[in-house]
Coordinates of N, CA and C and ligand atoms in Angstrom, one line a residue:
M1 N 2.5 -32.7 -59.8 CA 3.0 -31.7 -58.9 C 2.5 -30.3 -59.4
K2 N 1.9 -29.6 -58.5 CA 1.4 -28.3 -58.9 C 2.5 -27.2 -58.9
R3 N 2.6 -26.5 -59.9 CA 3.6 -25.5 -60.1 C 3.1 -24.1 -60.2
Y4 N 3.7 -23.2 -59.5 CA 3.4 -21.8 -59.6 C 4.3 -21.2 -60.6
E5 N 3.7 -20.5 -61.6 CA 4.6 -19.9 -62.6 C 4.6 -18.4 -62.5
A6 N 5.7 -17.9 -62.1 CA 5.8 -16.4 -62.0 C 6.1 -15.8 -63.4
S7 N 5.5 -14.7 -63.7 CA 5.8 -14.0 -64.9 C 6.7 -12.8 -64.7
K8 N 6.7 -12.4 -63.4 CA 7.6 -11.3 -63.0 C 8.4 -11.7 -61.8
C9 N 9.7 -11.1 -61.7 CA 10.5 -11.4 -60.6 C 9.8 -11.1 -59.3
L10 N 9.8 -12.0 -58.4 CA 9.1 -11.8 -57.1 C 9.8 -10.7 -56.3
L11 N 11.1 -10.4 -56.6 CA 11.8 -9.5 -55.8 C 11.9 -8.1 -56.4
C12 N 12.1 -8.0 -57.7 CA 12.2 -6.6 -58.3 C 11.2 -6.3 -59.3
N13 N 10.3 -7.3 -59.6 CA 9.2 -7.1 -60.5 C 9.6 -6.9 -62.0
S14 N 10.8 -7.2 -62.3 CA 11.1 -7.1 -63.8 C 10.6 -8.4 -64.4
P15 N 10.3 -8.3 -65.7 CA 9.8 -9.5 -66.4 C 10.7 -10.7 -66.4
L16 N 10.2 -11.9 -66.2 CA 11.0 -13.1 -66.3 C 10.7 -13.8 -67.6
D17 N 11.8 -14.1 -68.3 CA 11.5 -15.0 -69.5 C 12.4 -16.2 -69.4
E18 N 11.8 -17.3 -69.1 CA 12.5 -18.5 -69.0 C 11.9 -19.5 -69.9
P19 N 12.5 -19.8 -71.1 CA 11.9 -20.8 -72.0 C 12.0 -22.2 -71.3
I20 N 11.0 -23.0 -71.5 CA 11.0 -24.3 -71.0 C 12.0 -25.1 -71.8
T21 N 13.0 -25.6 -71.1 CA 14.1 -26.3 -71.9 C 13.9 -27.8 -71.6
W22 N 14.5 -28.6 -72.4 CA 14.5 -30.1 -72.1 C 15.0 -30.4 -70.8
K23 N 16.0 -29.6 -70.4 CA 16.7 -29.9 -69.1 C 15.7 -29.6 -67.9
T24 N 14.9 -28.5 -68.1 CA 13.9 -28.2 -67.1 C 12.9 -29.4 -67.0
L25 N 12.5 -29.8 -68.1 CA 11.4 -30.9 -68.1 C 12.0 -32.2 -67.6
L26 N 13.2 -32.5 -68.0 CA 13.7 -33.8 -67.7 C 14.1 -33.9 -66.2
T27 N 14.6 -32.8 -65.7 CA 15.1 -32.9 -64.3 C 14.0 -32.5 -63.3
N28 N 12.8 -32.2 -63.9 CA 11.7 -31.8 -63.0 C 12.0 -30.6 -62.1
Q29 N 12.7 -29.7 -62.6 CA 13.1 -28.5 -61.8 C 11.9 -27.6 -61.6
F30 N 12.0 -26.8 -60.6 CA 10.9 -25.8 -60.4 C 11.3 -24.6 -61.3
P31 N 10.3 -24.0 -62.0 CA 10.6 -22.8 -62.7 C 11.0 -21.7 -61.8
R32 N 11.9 -20.8 -62.3 CA 12.4 -19.8 -61.4 C 11.4 -18.7 -61.1
T33 N 11.5 -18.1 -59.9 CA 10.6 -17.0 -59.5 C 11.3 -15.7 -59.4
I34 N 12.6 -15.7 -59.5 CA 13.3 -14.4 -59.5 C 14.3 -14.3 -60.7
C35 N 14.6 -13.0 -61.0 CA 15.5 -12.8 -62.2 C 17.0 -13.1 -61.9
T36 N 17.7 -13.3 -62.9 CA 19.2 -13.6 -62.7 C 19.9 -12.6 -61.9
N37 N 19.5 -11.3 -62.2 CA 20.1 -10.2 -61.6 C 19.9 -10.3 -60.0
C38 N 18.7 -10.6 -59.6 CA 18.4 -10.7 -58.2 C 19.1 -11.9 -57.6
E39 N 19.1 -13.0 -58.4 CA 19.7 -14.3 -57.9 C 21.2 -14.1 -57.6
E40 N 21.8 -13.4 -58.5 CA 23.3 -13.2 -58.4 C 23.7 -12.4 -57.1
K41 N 22.7 -11.7 -56.6 CA 23.1 -10.9 -55.4 C 23.1 -11.8 -54.1
F42 N 22.5 -13.0 -54.2 CA 22.6 -13.9 -53.0 C 23.9 -14.6 -53.1
Q43 N 24.6 -14.7 -51.9 CA 25.9 -15.3 -51.9 C 25.8 -16.7 -51.2
P44 N 26.3 -17.7 -52.0 CA 26.2 -19.0 -51.4 C 27.2 -19.1 -50.2
Y45 N 26.8 -19.9 -49.2 CA 27.6 -20.1 -48.0 C 28.4 -21.4 -48.3
E46 N 29.7 -21.3 -48.4 CA 30.4 -22.5 -48.8 C 31.3 -23.2 -47.8
A47 N 31.3 -22.7 -46.6 CA 32.2 -23.3 -45.6 C 31.9 -24.8 -45.4
T48 N 32.9 -25.5 -45.2 CA 32.7 -27.0 -45.0 C 33.3 -27.4 -43.6
D49 N 33.1 -26.5 -42.6 CA 33.7 -26.8 -41.3 C 33.0 -28.0 -40.6
T50 N 31.7 -28.2 -40.9 CA 31.0 -29.2 -40.3 C 30.0 -29.9 -41.2
T51 N 29.7 -31.1 -41.0 CA 28.7 -31.8 -41.8 C 27.4 -31.9 -41.0
D52 N 27.5 -31.4 -39.7 CA 26.3 -31.4 -38.8 C 25.4 -30.3 -39.2
L53 N 25.9 -29.3 -39.9 CA 25.1 -28.1 -40.2 C 25.4 -27.7 -41.6
I54 N 24.3 -27.7 -42.5 CA 24.4 -27.3 -43.8 C 23.7 -26.0 -44.0
S55 N 24.3 -24.9 -44.5 CA 23.6 -23.7 -44.8 C 23.8 -23.3 -46.2
L56 N 22.8 -22.7 -46.9 CA 22.9 -22.5 -48.3 C 23.4 -21.1 -48.6
Y57 N 23.1 -20.1 -47.8 CA 23.4 -18.7 -48.2 C 24.0 -17.9 -47.1
K58 N 24.8 -16.9 -47.4 CA 25.3 -15.9 -46.4 C 24.2 -14.9 -46.1
Y59 N 24.4 -14.3 -45.0 CA 23.4 -13.2 -44.6 C 23.9 -11.9 -45.1
N60 N 23.8 -11.6 -46.4 CA 24.3 -10.3 -46.9 C 23.1 -9.4 -47.1
D61 N 23.3 -8.2 -47.7 CA 22.2 -7.2 -47.8 C 21.0 -7.7 -48.5
Q62 N 21.3 -8.4 -49.6 CA 20.2 -9.0 -50.4 C 19.4 -10.0 -49.6
M63 N 20.0 -10.8 -48.8 CA 19.3 -11.7 -47.9 C 18.6 -11.1 -46.8
K64 N 19.2 -10.0 -46.2 CA 18.5 -9.2 -45.2 C 17.2 -8.7 -45.7
D65 N 17.3 -8.1 -46.9 CA 16.1 -7.6 -47.5 C 15.0 -8.6 -47.8
Y66 N 15.5 -9.7 -48.3 CA 14.6 -10.9 -48.6 C 13.9 -11.3 -47.3
L67 N 14.7 -11.5 -46.3 CA 14.1 -12.1 -45.0 C 13.2 -11.1 -44.4
H68 N 13.5 -9.8 -44.5 CA 12.6 -8.8 -43.9 C 11.2 -8.8 -44.6
R69 N 11.3 -8.9 -45.9 CA 10.0 -8.9 -46.7 C 9.2 -10.2 -46.4
Y70 N 10.0 -11.3 -46.4 CA 9.3 -12.6 -46.2 C 8.7 -12.7 -44.8
K71 N 9.5 -12.4 -43.8 CA 9.1 -12.7 -42.4 C 8.3 -11.5 -41.8
F72 N 8.8 -10.3 -42.0 CA 8.2 -9.2 -41.2 C 7.1 -8.4 -42.0
M73 N 7.2 -8.5 -43.3 CA 6.1 -7.8 -44.1 C 5.1 -8.9 -44.6
H74 N 5.3 -10.1 -44.1 CA 4.4 -11.2 -44.3 C 4.1 -11.5 -45.8
D75 N 5.1 -11.4 -46.6 CA 5.0 -11.7 -48.0 C 5.2 -13.2 -48.3
A76 N 4.1 -14.0 -48.1 CA 4.2 -15.4 -48.1 C 4.6 -16.0 -49.5
L77 N 4.4 -15.2 -50.5 CA 4.8 -15.7 -51.8 C 6.3 -15.9 -51.9
L78 N 7.0 -15.2 -51.1 CA 8.5 -15.3 -51.2 C 9.0 -16.6 -50.7
A79 N 8.1 -17.4 -50.1 CA 8.5 -18.8 -49.7 C 9.0 -19.6 -51.0
K80 N 8.6 -19.2 -52.1 CA 8.8 -19.9 -53.4 C 10.3 -19.7 -53.9
V81 N 10.9 -18.6 -53.5 CA 12.1 -18.2 -54.1 C 13.2 -19.3 -54.1
F82 N 13.3 -20.0 -52.9 CA 14.4 -21.0 -52.8 C 14.0 -22.4 -52.9
R83 N 12.8 -22.6 -53.4 CA 12.2 -24.0 -53.4 C 13.1 -25.0 -54.2
H84 N 13.7 -24.5 -55.3 CA 14.5 -25.5 -56.0 C 15.8 -25.9 -55.2
Q85 N 16.4 -24.9 -54.6 CA 17.6 -25.2 -53.9 C 17.3 -26.0 -52.6
I86 N 16.2 -25.7 -52.0 CA 15.9 -26.5 -50.8 C 15.5 -28.0 -51.2
S87 N 14.8 -28.1 -52.3 CA 14.4 -29.4 -52.8 C 15.7 -30.2 -53.1
Q88 N 16.6 -29.6 -53.8 CA 17.9 -30.3 -54.1 C 18.6 -30.8 -52.9
H89 N 18.5 -30.1 -51.8 CA 19.3 -30.6 -50.6 C 18.5 -31.6 -49.8
L90 N 17.2 -31.5 -49.8 CA 16.4 -32.3 -48.8 C 15.5 -33.4 -49.4
A91 N 15.2 -33.3 -50.7 CA 14.3 -34.2 -51.3 C 14.6 -35.7 -51.2
K92 N 15.9 -36.0 -51.2 CA 16.3 -37.4 -51.2 C 16.8 -37.9 -49.9
K93 N 16.6 -37.1 -48.9 CA 17.1 -37.5 -47.5 C 16.3 -38.6 -46.9
K94 N 16.9 -39.5 -46.3 CA 16.1 -40.6 -45.6 C 15.8 -40.2 -44.2
E95 N 16.4 -39.1 -43.7 CA 16.1 -38.7 -42.3 C 14.8 -38.0 -42.3
I96 N 14.3 -37.9 -41.0 CA 13.0 -37.1 -40.9 C 13.3 -35.6 -40.8
I97 N 12.5 -34.9 -41.5 CA 12.7 -33.4 -41.5 C 11.8 -32.8 -40.4
V98 N 12.5 -32.1 -39.5 CA 11.8 -31.5 -38.4 C 12.0 -29.9 -38.4
P99 N 11.0 -29.1 -38.8 CA 11.2 -27.7 -38.8 C 11.2 -27.1 -37.4
I100 N 12.0 -26.1 -37.2 CA 12.0 -25.4 -35.9 C 10.7 -24.6 -35.8
P101 N 9.9 -24.8 -34.8 CA 8.6 -24.2 -34.7 C 8.6 -22.8 -34.2
M102 N 7.5 -22.1 -34.4 CA 7.3 -20.8 -33.8 C 6.4 -20.9 -32.6
H103 N 6.5 -20.0 -31.7 CA 5.6 -19.9 -30.6 C 4.2 -19.6 -31.1
P104 N 3.1 -20.3 -30.6 CA 1.8 -20.0 -31.1 C 1.4 -18.5 -31.2
E105 N 1.8 -17.7 -30.2 CA 1.4 -16.3 -30.2 C 2.1 -15.6 -31.4
K106 N 3.3 -16.0 -31.6 CA 4.0 -15.3 -32.7 C 3.4 -15.7 -34.1
L107 N 3.0 -17.0 -34.1 CA 2.4 -17.5 -35.3 C 1.2 -16.8 -35.7
K108 N 0.4 -16.4 -34.6 CA -0.8 -15.7 -34.8 C -0.5 -14.3 -35.5
K109 N 0.5 -13.7 -34.9 CA 0.9 -12.3 -35.4 C 1.4 -12.4 -36.8
R110 N 2.2 -13.4 -37.1 CA 2.8 -13.5 -38.4 C 2.0 -14.2 -39.5
T111 N 0.9 -14.8 -39.1 CA 0.0 -15.5 -40.0 C 0.4 -16.7 -40.7
F112 N 1.7 -16.9 -40.9 CA 2.2 -18.2 -41.4 C 3.5 -18.6 -40.8
S113 N 3.8 -19.9 -40.8 CA 5.1 -20.3 -40.3 C 6.1 -20.3 -41.4
H114 N 7.1 -19.4 -41.3 CA 8.0 -19.2 -42.4 C 8.8 -20.4 -42.8
V115 N 9.2 -21.2 -41.7 CA 10.0 -22.4 -42.0 C 9.2 -23.5 -42.7
D116 N 8.0 -23.7 -42.2 CA 7.1 -24.7 -42.8 C 6.8 -24.4 -44.3
E117 N 6.6 -23.1 -44.5 CA 6.3 -22.7 -45.9 C 7.4 -22.9 -46.9
L118 N 8.6 -22.7 -46.4 CA 9.8 -22.9 -47.3 C 9.8 -24.4 -47.7
L119 N 9.5 -25.3 -46.7 CA 9.5 -26.7 -47.0 C 8.3 -27.1 -47.9
N120 N 7.1 -26.6 -47.6 CA 5.9 -26.8 -48.4 C 6.2 -26.5 -49.8
E121 N 6.7 -25.3 -50.1 CA 7.0 -24.9 -51.4 C 7.9 -25.8 -52.2
A122 N 8.8 -26.4 -51.4 CA 9.8 -27.3 -52.0 C 9.3 -28.8 -52.1
N123 N 8.1 -29.0 -51.7 CA 7.5 -30.3 -51.6 C 8.2 -31.3 -50.7
I124 N 8.7 -30.8 -49.6 CA 9.4 -31.6 -48.6 C 8.5 -32.0 -47.5
P125 N 8.2 -33.2 -47.3 CA 7.4 -33.6 -46.1 C 8.1 -33.4 -44.8
F126 N 7.4 -33.0 -43.8 CA 8.1 -32.8 -42.5 C 7.2 -33.2 -41.3
K127 N 7.8 -33.3 -40.2 CA 7.0 -33.6 -39.0 C 7.3 -32.6 -37.9
H128 N 6.2 -32.2 -37.2 CA 6.3 -31.3 -36.1 C 6.6 -32.0 -34.8
F129 N 7.8 -32.4 -34.5 CA 8.1 -33.0 -33.3 C 8.3 -32.1 -32.1
L130 N 8.5 -30.8 -32.5 CA 8.8 -29.8 -31.4 C 7.7 -28.8 -31.3
E131 N 7.7 -28.2 -30.1 CA 6.8 -27.1 -29.8 C 7.6 -26.0 -29.1
K132 N 7.4 -24.8 -29.5 CA 8.1 -23.7 -28.9 C 7.4 -23.3 -27.6
I133 N 8.1 -23.3 -26.5 CA 7.4 -23.0 -25.2 C 7.7 -21.6 -24.6
T134 N 8.8 -20.9 -25.1 CA 9.0 -19.6 -24.6 C 8.8 -18.6 -25.7
P135 N 7.9 -17.6 -25.5 CA 7.6 -16.6 -26.5 C 8.7 -15.6 -26.8
E136 N 9.6 -15.3 -25.9 CA 10.5 -14.2 -26.1 C 11.6 -14.6 -27.1
S137 N 12.1 -13.5 -27.7 CA 13.1 -13.7 -28.7 C 14.5 -14.0 -28.1
Q138 N 15.2 -14.9 -28.7 CA 16.6 -15.2 -28.1 C 17.6 -14.1 -28.4
A139 N 17.2 -13.3 -29.3 CA 18.2 -12.2 -29.7 C 18.4 -11.2 -28.6
E140 N 17.5 -11.1 -27.7 CA 17.6 -10.1 -26.7 C 18.5 -10.5 -25.5
K141 N 19.0 -11.7 -25.5 CA 19.8 -12.2 -24.4 C 21.3 -12.3 -24.8
T142 N 22.1 -12.3 -23.7 CA 23.5 -12.5 -23.9 C 23.8 -14.0 -24.3
R143 N 24.9 -14.2 -24.8 CA 25.3 -15.6 -25.2 C 25.1 -16.6 -24.0
E144 N 25.7 -16.1 -22.9 CA 25.6 -17.0 -21.7 C 24.2 -17.3 -21.2
Q145 N 23.4 -16.2 -21.3 CA 22.0 -16.4 -20.9 C 21.3 -17.4 -21.8
R146 N 21.6 -17.3 -23.1 CA 21.0 -18.1 -24.1 C 21.3 -19.6 -23.9
I147 N 22.6 -19.9 -23.7 CA 23.1 -21.2 -23.6 C 22.5 -21.9 -22.3
N148 N 22.5 -21.1 -21.2 CA 22.1 -21.6 -20.0 C 20.6 -21.5 -19.7
A149 N 19.9 -20.9 -20.7 CA 18.5 -20.8 -20.5 C 17.8 -22.2 -20.4
P150 N 16.7 -22.2 -19.6 CA 16.0 -23.5 -19.6 C 15.5 -23.8 -21.0
Q151 N 15.2 -25.0 -21.3 CA 14.8 -25.5 -22.6 C 13.7 -24.6 -23.2
I152 N 13.9 -24.2 -24.5 CA 12.9 -23.3 -25.2 C 11.9 -24.1 -26.0
F153 N 12.2 -25.5 -26.0 CA 11.2 -26.3 -26.8 C 10.7 -27.4 -25.9
A154 N 9.6 -28.0 -26.3 CA 9.0 -29.2 -25.6 C 8.8 -30.2 -26.8
L155 N 8.7 -31.5 -26.4 CA 8.4 -32.4 -27.5 C 6.9 -32.5 -27.6
N156 N 6.4 -32.6 -28.8 CA 5.0 -32.8 -29.0 C 4.6 -34.2 -28.5
Q157 N 3.5 -34.3 -27.9 CA 3.1 -35.6 -27.3 C 2.9 -36.7 -28.4
N158 N 3.1 -37.9 -27.9 CA 2.9 -39.1 -28.7 C 3.8 -39.2 -29.9
Q159 N 5.0 -38.7 -29.7 CA 6.0 -38.8 -30.8 C 7.1 -39.8 -30.3
D160 N 7.3 -40.8 -31.1 CA 8.4 -41.7 -30.7 C 9.6 -41.4 -31.5
L161 N 10.6 -40.8 -30.8 CA 11.8 -40.4 -31.4 C 12.9 -41.4 -31.3
H162 N 12.6 -42.5 -30.7 CA 13.7 -43.5 -30.4 C 14.3 -44.0 -31.7
D163 N 15.6 -43.9 -31.8 CA 16.4 -44.4 -32.9 C 16.1 -43.7 -34.2
K164 N 15.4 -42.6 -34.2 CA 15.1 -41.9 -35.4 C 16.3 -41.0 -35.8
E165 N 16.5 -40.8 -37.1 CA 17.5 -39.9 -37.6 C 16.8 -38.6 -38.1
I166 N 17.3 -37.5 -37.6 CA 16.5 -36.2 -37.7 C 17.4 -35.1 -38.4
I167 N 16.7 -34.4 -39.3 CA 17.4 -33.1 -39.8 C 16.5 -32.0 -39.4
L168 N 17.1 -31.1 -38.5 CA 16.3 -29.9 -38.1 C 16.4 -28.9 -39.2
V169 N 15.4 -28.1 -39.4 CA 15.4 -27.1 -40.4 C 15.0 -25.7 -39.9
D170 N 15.8 -24.7 -40.1 CA 15.5 -23.4 -39.7 C 15.8 -22.4 -40.8
D171 N 15.3 -21.2 -40.7 CA 15.6 -20.2 -41.8 C 17.0 -19.7 -41.7
I172 N 17.4 -19.3 -40.4 CA 18.7 -18.7 -40.3 C 19.4 -19.3 -39.0
Y173 N 20.7 -19.5 -39.2 CA 21.6 -19.9 -38.1 C 22.5 -18.7 -37.7
T174 N 22.3 -18.2 -36.5 CA 23.2 -17.1 -36.1 C 24.1 -17.5 -34.9
T175 N 23.5 -17.5 -33.7 CA 24.3 -17.9 -32.6 C 24.3 -19.4 -32.3
G176 N 23.4 -20.1 -32.9 CA 23.4 -21.6 -32.7 C 22.5 -22.0 -31.6
T177 N 22.0 -21.1 -30.8 CA 21.3 -21.4 -29.6 C 20.0 -22.3 -29.9
T178 N 19.3 -21.8 -30.9 CA 18.0 -22.5 -31.2 C 18.3 -24.0 -31.6
I179 N 19.3 -24.2 -32.5 CA 19.6 -25.5 -32.9 C 20.1 -26.3 -31.7
H180 N 20.9 -25.7 -30.9 CA 21.5 -26.4 -29.7 C 20.4 -26.9 -28.8
H181 N 19.4 -26.1 -28.5 CA 18.3 -26.5 -27.7 C 17.5 -27.6 -28.3
A182 N 17.2 -27.4 -29.6 CA 16.4 -28.4 -30.3 C 17.1 -29.8 -30.4
K183 N 18.4 -29.7 -30.7 CA 19.2 -30.9 -30.8 C 19.2 -31.7 -29.4
R184 N 19.4 -30.9 -28.4 CA 19.5 -31.6 -27.0 C 18.2 -32.3 -26.7
I185 N 17.1 -31.7 -26.9 CA 15.8 -32.3 -26.5 C 15.5 -33.5 -27.3
I186 N 15.9 -33.5 -28.6 CA 15.6 -34.6 -29.5 C 16.5 -35.8 -29.2
L187 N 17.8 -35.5 -28.9 CA 18.7 -36.6 -28.5 C 18.3 -37.2 -27.1
E188 N 17.9 -36.3 -26.2 CA 17.4 -36.9 -24.9 C 16.2 -37.8 -25.0
A189 N 15.5 -37.6 -26.1 CA 14.3 -38.4 -26.3 C 14.6 -39.7 -27.1
G190 N 15.9 -39.9 -27.3 CA 16.4 -41.2 -27.8 C 16.7 -41.2 -29.3
A191 N 16.7 -40.1 -30.0 CA 17.0 -40.1 -31.4 C 18.4 -40.6 -31.6
K192 N 18.6 -41.2 -32.8 CA 19.9 -41.8 -33.1 C 20.9 -40.7 -33.6
S193 N 20.4 -39.7 -34.4 CA 21.3 -38.7 -34.9 C 20.4 -37.4 -35.2
V194 N 21.1 -36.3 -35.0 CA 20.4 -35.0 -35.3 C 21.4 -34.1 -36.1
T195 N 21.1 -33.7 -37.3 CA 21.9 -32.7 -38.0 C 21.0 -31.5 -38.3
A196 N 21.6 -30.5 -38.9 CA 20.7 -29.3 -39.1 C 21.0 -28.7 -40.5
F197 N 19.9 -28.1 -41.0 CA 19.9 -27.5 -42.3 C 19.3 -26.1 -42.2
T198 N 20.0 -25.0 -42.6 CA 19.4 -23.7 -42.6 C 19.6 -23.0 -44.0
L199 N 18.6 -22.2 -44.3 CA 18.7 -21.5 -45.6 C 19.9 -20.5 -45.5
I200 N 20.0 -19.9 -44.3 CA 21.0 -18.8 -44.2 C 21.9 -19.1 -43.0
R201 N 23.2 -18.6 -43.1 CA 24.0 -18.7 -42.0 C 24.6 -17.3 -41.7
G202 N 24.3 -16.7 -40.6 CA 24.6 -15.3 -40.3 C 26.1 -15.2 -39.9
Ligands
LIG1 ZN1 14.7 -9.5 -59.9

């Protein structure tokens, strides 16, 4: 497994010193990429209201800053920050991991698919069952418009979803519209179950 070793915190640039411990070696953990100080500013999301949706962190100021740098300033290196946590949650799943896709136009602008990269860095295999068919952002619509909007995804051709168990993965869960639409189209295609995993819950 190829490992990227950071010598400085990817968020604040202060030096990282993490001695290789037996625990690190034995558990095959990813070496850290951010300092303890930065890490402590992320708040775990601990609600247990549903098992259909697992989210790791709250959308606090630290996360807002991270997401801005990662997604909008195109700092692809930041995909590494949560690789250990993502791997811990998804590496042993038997379900098929399906990332929420970006519209091709947006992908061109952003140069990389931020959800795919989070999974790549955590060494999680995934399948692109979905295609985004509407370029506009869901954030500009009212709740009612979003829920009643025509499907924002299409199924990729030649994918057999019959009886499959799926985990949808997205970076952030806010209104739930994206997951709602993705879930619906996958279930309609005959999937046995669909749950969701997001890095952040807003
Ligand atoms: Zn730091």
